[in-house]
Amino acid sequence: MNWRILVSAPYMQPIPEKYRTILEKSGCQLVVPPVQERLSEEELLGLIEDIDGVISGDDRFSEKVYQAAKRLKVVSKWGTGIDSLKKEIASKYGVIIRNTPNAFTEPVADTVLGYILCFARRLPWMDRDMKNGTWKRLSGTSLHEQTLGVIGVGNIGKAVIRRAAAFGMRVLGNDIIEIPRDFLERTTVEMVSKEELLKQSDFVSLNCDLNPTSYHLMSGQEFGLMKREAYLINTARGSVVDEPKLVKALEDKKIAGAGLDVFEVEPLPHNSLLRRMDNVLMAPHNSNASPSVWERIHEATVKNLLEELRKP
C-alpha cells in the first residue's frame, strides 16, 4: 500500500532520518511543504486533495479542507492541542484525529515556574542593568510569601502545583471538573471559584485547553479582579486571553506584568504593543522545548499515523 503523507508539523521539518526511513519503508510518500508556524486554510486546500494522512502542527483545518480531502484518513497531531483540527467536523468526514496526550507536561510546568521566579526575583531586569553598567539592587519577593492561582488543573496544572508547593507557595486552583481528593490533600491546593482565585493570587497561571468554555477566559472583567501587583502567565493557548484587553490592563497598570509563551496571532506581529512593554516577558511558543520530549513525540506521532492508516 502506498500513502501520500503531508508533513506540516514544524518540529518534524526536516523529518529526522530515522522516521523518514520508517515511513518510507511502510509505504509512505512524503509531502513536505514550506511551513511558517502552521498551514492556513488556503494553503491546506492547495495540498490536501490526494493526501491520505497528515502529521500536523496547529494547521487551520476547516470544513472546506475536510471536504476537499478526498482520501484523507487520519490527522496525527504532533503534540496535544487539537483545537485547530476541528475534531467534530473531521469525524463527520470519516477522518480520525490522533494526538499525544500529556506530551509537554514537564517542560511547560518548568517554564511557568521560570516566569514566576523571573518576576519574583527581578532577574532579567537586574541582568540588563548589570550589562548596561548599572549597579542597582531591585526589590524582590520570596515565593513562600506568594499565592499562585492555577486555572486548569489537568496534567500541566498539577505539575505546576507540585513545583509551586515545593517552593512553599500557597496555591489556589480552579477547574470545571472535579479534582481527585488525594491530589488536593497531597499538595494542599485550595480549589476556589475563578473570581476568588483572581482576587487572591499574586501569580495567575493559565493551564487549560482552548475550547468554547475557555475562549477569552481572561478579558477585561477578569483583569479588573486581579491585584495590581499580580502577574499573568499564559503557556496554554493564545486565545484563552483577550489580547487587546490584556494590553489595556498592562497600560492602565491594572496588573503588574505578564509572561507569555503563546499569542492570539502567531508569529506575534512586529507591531504588537506587547513587544514594547518592559513588564512583559515573551517567548515564541517554545515552552515545549526538550530534546527527550521531542523524540518521544516524534515516535508517538508516527506510530499513531501508521496505526490508523493500516486499519481496514
Coordinates of C-alpha atoms in Angstrom, one line a residue:
M1 CA 0.0 0.0 0.0
N2 CA 1.3 3.5 -0.9
W3 CA 0.1 6.5 1.1
R4 CA 0.7 10.2 0.5
I5 CA 1.6 11.8 3.8
L6 CA 1.6 15.6 4.3
V7 CA 4.2 16.6 7.0
S8 CA 3.3 20.1 8.2
A9 CA 4.4 19.9 11.9
P10 CA 7.3 22.4 12.1
Y11 CA 9.1 20.3 14.7
M12 CA 9.3 17.4 12.2
Q13 CA 10.6 19.5 9.4
P14 CA 13.0 18.3 8.2
I15 CA 12.0 14.8 9.1
P16 CA 14.7 13.0 11.2
E17 CA 16.2 10.3 9.0
K18 CA 15.1 7.6 11.5
Y19 CA 11.4 8.5 11.0
R20 CA 11.7 9.2 7.3
T21 CA 13.1 5.6 6.9
I22 CA 10.2 4.1 9.0
L23 CA 7.6 6.0 7.0
E24 CA 9.1 5.2 3.6
K25 CA 9.5 1.6 4.4
S26 CA 5.9 1.5 5.5
G27 CA 4.8 2.7 2.0
C28 CA 4.5 6.4 2.7
Q29 CA 5.4 9.1 0.1
L30 CA 6.2 12.3 2.0
V31 CA 5.0 15.7 1.0
V32 CA 6.9 18.3 3.0
P33 CA 5.9 21.9 2.0
P34 CA 7.4 25.1 3.5
V35 CA 5.7 26.0 6.7
Q36 CA 6.0 29.1 8.8
E37 CA 4.4 28.1 12.2
R38 CA 1.3 26.5 10.6
L39 CA -0.6 26.0 7.3
S40 CA -3.5 28.3 6.6
E41 CA -6.8 27.0 5.3
E42 CA -5.9 28.3 1.8
E43 CA -2.5 26.5 1.9
L44 CA -4.1 23.3 3.1
L45 CA -6.7 23.5 0.3
G46 CA -3.8 23.6 -2.3
L47 CA -2.3 20.4 -0.9
I48 CA -4.9 18.1 0.7
E49 CA -6.9 16.6 -2.2
D50 CA -4.7 13.5 -2.7
I51 CA -3.3 13.2 0.8
D52 CA -4.0 10.0 2.9
G53 CA -2.6 11.2 6.2
V54 CA -1.2 14.3 7.9
I55 CA 1.5 14.8 10.5
S56 CA 0.2 18.2 11.6
G57 CA 1.1 21.1 13.8
D58 CA -1.6 23.7 14.6
D59 CA -2.8 23.8 11.0
R60 CA -6.1 25.6 10.2
F61 CA -8.3 22.7 9.3
S62 CA -11.8 23.7 8.4
E63 CA -14.9 22.0 6.8
K64 CA -13.7 23.2 3.4
V65 CA -10.4 21.4 4.0
Y66 CA -12.1 18.2 5.0
Q67 CA -14.5 18.4 2.0
A68 CA -11.5 18.8 -0.3
A69 CA -9.6 15.9 1.3
K70 CA -11.0 13.1 -0.9
R71 CA -8.6 10.4 0.5
L72 CA -7.8 11.7 4.0
K73 CA -8.0 9.0 6.7
V74 CA -6.0 10.4 9.7
V75 CA -4.5 13.6 11.0
S76 CA -1.8 12.7 13.6
K77 CA -1.1 15.8 15.7
W78 CA 2.5 16.5 16.8
G79 CA 1.6 17.3 20.4
T80 CA -1.5 17.6 22.5
G81 CA -3.7 20.6 21.5
I82 CA -6.2 19.7 18.7
D83 CA -8.4 22.8 18.8
S84 CA -7.3 23.9 15.3
L85 CA -8.1 20.4 13.8
K86 CA -11.9 20.6 14.4
K87 CA -12.4 17.1 15.6
E88 CA -16.2 17.0 15.3
I89 CA -16.0 18.2 11.7
A90 CA -13.3 15.7 11.0
S91 CA -15.4 12.9 12.3
K92 CA -18.3 14.0 10.0
Y93 CA -16.0 13.2 7.1
G94 CA -14.6 10.0 8.5
V95 CA -11.2 11.4 9.4
I96 CA -9.6 10.2 12.7
I97 CA -7.7 12.8 14.8
R98 CA -4.9 11.4 16.9
N99 CA -2.6 13.3 19.3
T100 CA -0.1 12.7 22.1
P101 CA -1.8 13.5 25.5
N102 CA 0.4 14.6 28.3
A103 CA 3.1 15.4 25.8
F104 CA 4.7 18.5 27.2
T105 CA 3.8 18.5 30.9
E106 CA 7.2 18.7 32.4
P107 CA 8.9 21.4 30.2
V108 CA 5.7 23.6 30.2
A109 CA 5.5 23.4 34.0
D110 CA 9.2 24.3 34.3
T111 CA 8.5 27.3 32.1
V112 CA 5.7 28.5 34.3
L113 CA 8.0 28.4 37.3
G114 CA 10.7 30.1 35.3
Y115 CA 8.4 33.1 34.7
I116 CA 7.4 33.2 38.3
L117 CA 11.0 33.2 39.5
C118 CA 12.0 35.9 37.0
F119 CA 9.2 38.2 38.1
A120 CA 9.6 37.5 41.9
R121 CA 13.4 37.8 41.9
R122 CA 13.6 40.5 39.1
L123 CA 16.3 38.5 37.4
P124 CA 16.0 39.7 33.8
W125 CA 15.9 43.4 34.8
M126 CA 19.0 43.2 37.1
D127 CA 20.9 41.3 34.4
R128 CA 20.1 44.0 31.9
D129 CA 21.1 46.7 34.3
M130 CA 24.4 45.0 35.1
K131 CA 25.2 44.6 31.4
N132 CA 24.4 48.3 30.9
G133 CA 26.9 49.2 33.6
T134 CA 24.3 49.9 36.3
W135 CA 24.8 48.6 39.9
K136 CA 21.2 48.7 41.2
R137 CA 19.5 46.4 43.7
L138 CA 15.9 45.8 42.9
S139 CA 13.2 44.7 45.4
G140 CA 12.2 41.1 45.1
T141 CA 9.9 38.7 46.9
S142 CA 10.3 35.1 48.2
L143 CA 8.0 32.6 46.7
H144 CA 6.9 31.3 50.1
E145 CA 5.3 34.7 50.6
Q146 CA 3.3 34.5 47.4
T147 CA 0.0 32.9 46.3
L148 CA -0.2 31.2 42.9
G149 CA -3.6 30.7 41.2
V150 CA -3.7 27.8 38.6
I151 CA -6.6 27.9 36.2
G152 CA -6.9 24.4 34.6
V153 CA -5.8 21.6 37.0
G154 CA -5.1 19.0 34.4
N155 CA -1.7 17.3 33.8
I156 CA 0.2 20.5 33.3
G157 CA -1.7 22.4 36.0
K158 CA -1.0 19.6 38.5
A159 CA 2.8 19.6 37.6
V160 CA 2.8 23.4 38.1
I161 CA 1.1 23.0 41.5
R162 CA 3.7 20.3 42.6
R163 CA 6.5 22.7 41.7
A164 CA 5.0 25.7 43.5
A165 CA 4.2 23.6 46.6
A166 CA 7.9 22.7 46.7
F167 CA 8.8 26.4 46.9
G168 CA 6.3 26.8 49.8
M169 CA 3.8 28.9 47.8
R170 CA 0.1 29.0 48.8
V171 CA -1.7 27.5 45.8
L172 CA -5.3 28.1 44.6
G173 CA -6.8 26.0 41.8
N174 CA -9.8 26.4 39.6
D175 CA -11.3 23.9 37.1
I176 CA -14.7 23.0 35.6
I177 CA -14.1 19.3 36.6
E178 CA -13.7 17.8 40.0
I179 CA -10.1 17.2 41.0
P180 CA -9.1 13.9 42.9
R181 CA -9.2 14.4 46.6
D182 CA -5.8 12.6 47.2
F183 CA -4.1 15.2 44.9
L184 CA -5.7 18.1 46.8
E185 CA -4.6 16.7 50.1
R186 CA -1.1 15.8 49.0
T187 CA -0.4 19.3 47.6
T188 CA -2.7 21.3 49.9
V189 CA -4.1 23.2 46.9
E190 CA -7.3 25.0 47.6
M191 CA -10.0 24.8 44.9
V192 CA -11.9 28.1 44.6
S193 CA -14.0 30.0 42.1
K194 CA -12.3 31.7 39.3
E195 CA -13.3 35.1 40.7
E196 CA -11.8 34.3 44.2
L197 CA -8.6 32.9 42.6
L198 CA -8.1 36.1 40.6
K199 CA -8.7 38.3 43.7
Q200 CA -6.2 36.5 45.9
S201 CA -3.4 35.4 43.6
D202 CA 0.0 37.1 43.1
F203 CA 0.6 35.0 40.0
V204 CA -2.1 33.5 37.8
S205 CA -1.1 30.6 35.6
L206 CA -3.3 29.6 32.7
N207 CA -3.0 25.8 32.0
C208 CA -6.3 24.9 30.3
D209 CA -7.2 23.7 26.9
L210 CA -8.7 26.0 24.3
N211 CA -12.4 25.2 23.8
P212 CA -15.6 27.2 23.7
T213 CA -15.6 27.5 27.6
S214 CA -12.1 28.9 27.7
Y215 CA -12.0 31.2 24.7
H216 CA -11.1 34.7 26.1
L217 CA -11.3 33.3 29.6
M218 CA -9.2 36.2 30.6
S219 CA -10.8 39.5 29.5
G220 CA -11.5 43.0 30.8
Q221 CA -13.6 41.9 33.8
E222 CA -11.1 39.3 34.9
F223 CA -8.1 41.7 34.7
G224 CA -10.2 44.1 36.8
L225 CA -10.4 41.4 39.6
M226 CA -6.7 40.8 39.8
K227 CA -4.3 42.6 42.2
R228 CA -2.4 45.5 40.7
E229 CA 0.8 43.8 41.8
A230 CA -0.2 40.4 40.2
Y231 CA 1.3 38.8 37.1
L232 CA -0.5 36.7 34.4
I233 CA 1.4 33.7 32.9
N234 CA 0.0 32.1 29.8
T235 CA 1.6 28.9 28.4
A236 CA -1.7 27.4 27.3
R237 CA -3.2 28.9 24.1
G238 CA -3.1 32.5 22.9
S239 CA -6.9 32.8 22.6
V240 CA -7.5 31.9 26.2
V241 CA -6.6 35.6 26.7
D242 CA -8.3 38.5 25.1
E243 CA -5.1 40.1 23.9
P244 CA -6.2 43.7 23.4
K245 CA -7.8 43.7 26.9
L246 CA -4.5 42.4 28.3
V247 CA -2.6 45.2 26.6
K248 CA -5.1 47.7 28.1
A249 CA -4.8 46.2 31.6
L250 CA -1.0 46.5 31.3
E251 CA -1.1 50.0 30.0
D252 CA -3.6 51.0 32.8
K253 CA -1.4 49.3 35.4
K254 CA -4.3 47.1 36.5
I255 CA -1.8 44.2 36.7
A256 CA 1.9 44.3 37.2
G257 CA 3.0 42.2 34.2
A258 CA 2.7 39.1 32.1
G259 CA 4.8 36.1 31.0
L260 CA 3.5 34.9 27.6
D261 CA 4.6 31.9 25.6
V262 CA 1.5 31.9 23.3
F263 CA -0.4 34.6 21.4
E264 CA -3.7 35.0 19.5
V265 CA -1.7 35.6 16.3
E266 CA 1.5 33.6 15.8
P267 CA 4.1 34.6 14.9
L268 CA 3.5 37.7 17.0
P269 CA 3.1 40.7 14.7
H270 CA 6.0 43.1 14.7
N271 CA 3.7 46.0 15.6
S272 CA 2.3 44.3 18.7
L273 CA 2.3 46.7 21.6
L274 CA 3.4 43.7 23.8
R275 CA 6.8 43.9 22.2
R276 CA 7.4 47.4 23.7
M277 CA 6.4 46.6 27.3
D278 CA 9.1 46.3 29.8
N279 CA 6.9 44.4 32.2
V280 CA 6.2 41.6 29.7
L281 CA 8.4 38.6 29.2
M282 CA 7.8 36.7 26.0
A283 CA 8.8 33.5 24.1
P284 CA 7.9 32.2 20.7
H285 CA 5.6 29.4 21.7
N286 CA 8.6 27.4 23.0
S287 CA 7.6 26.1 26.4
N288 CA 7.6 22.6 25.0
A289 CA 11.4 22.7 24.3
S290 CA 13.1 19.5 25.4
P291 CA 15.1 17.1 23.2
S292 CA 14.0 13.9 25.0
V293 CA 10.3 15.0 24.9
W294 CA 10.5 15.9 21.2
E295 CA 12.0 12.5 20.4
R296 CA 9.1 10.8 22.3
I297 CA 6.6 12.9 20.4
H298 CA 8.2 12.2 17.1
E299 CA 7.9 8.4 17.8
A300 CA 4.3 8.6 19.1
T301 CA 3.1 10.8 16.2
V302 CA 4.5 8.4 13.6
K303 CA 3.1 5.4 15.4
N304 CA -0.4 7.0 15.7
L305 CA -0.3 7.8 11.9
L306 CA 0.7 4.3 10.8
E307 CA -1.8 2.6 13.2
E308 CA -4.7 4.4 11.6
L309 CA -3.5 4.0 8.0
R310 CA -3.2 0.2 8.5
K311 CA -6.7 -0.2 9.7
P312 CA -9.1 -1.8 7.2

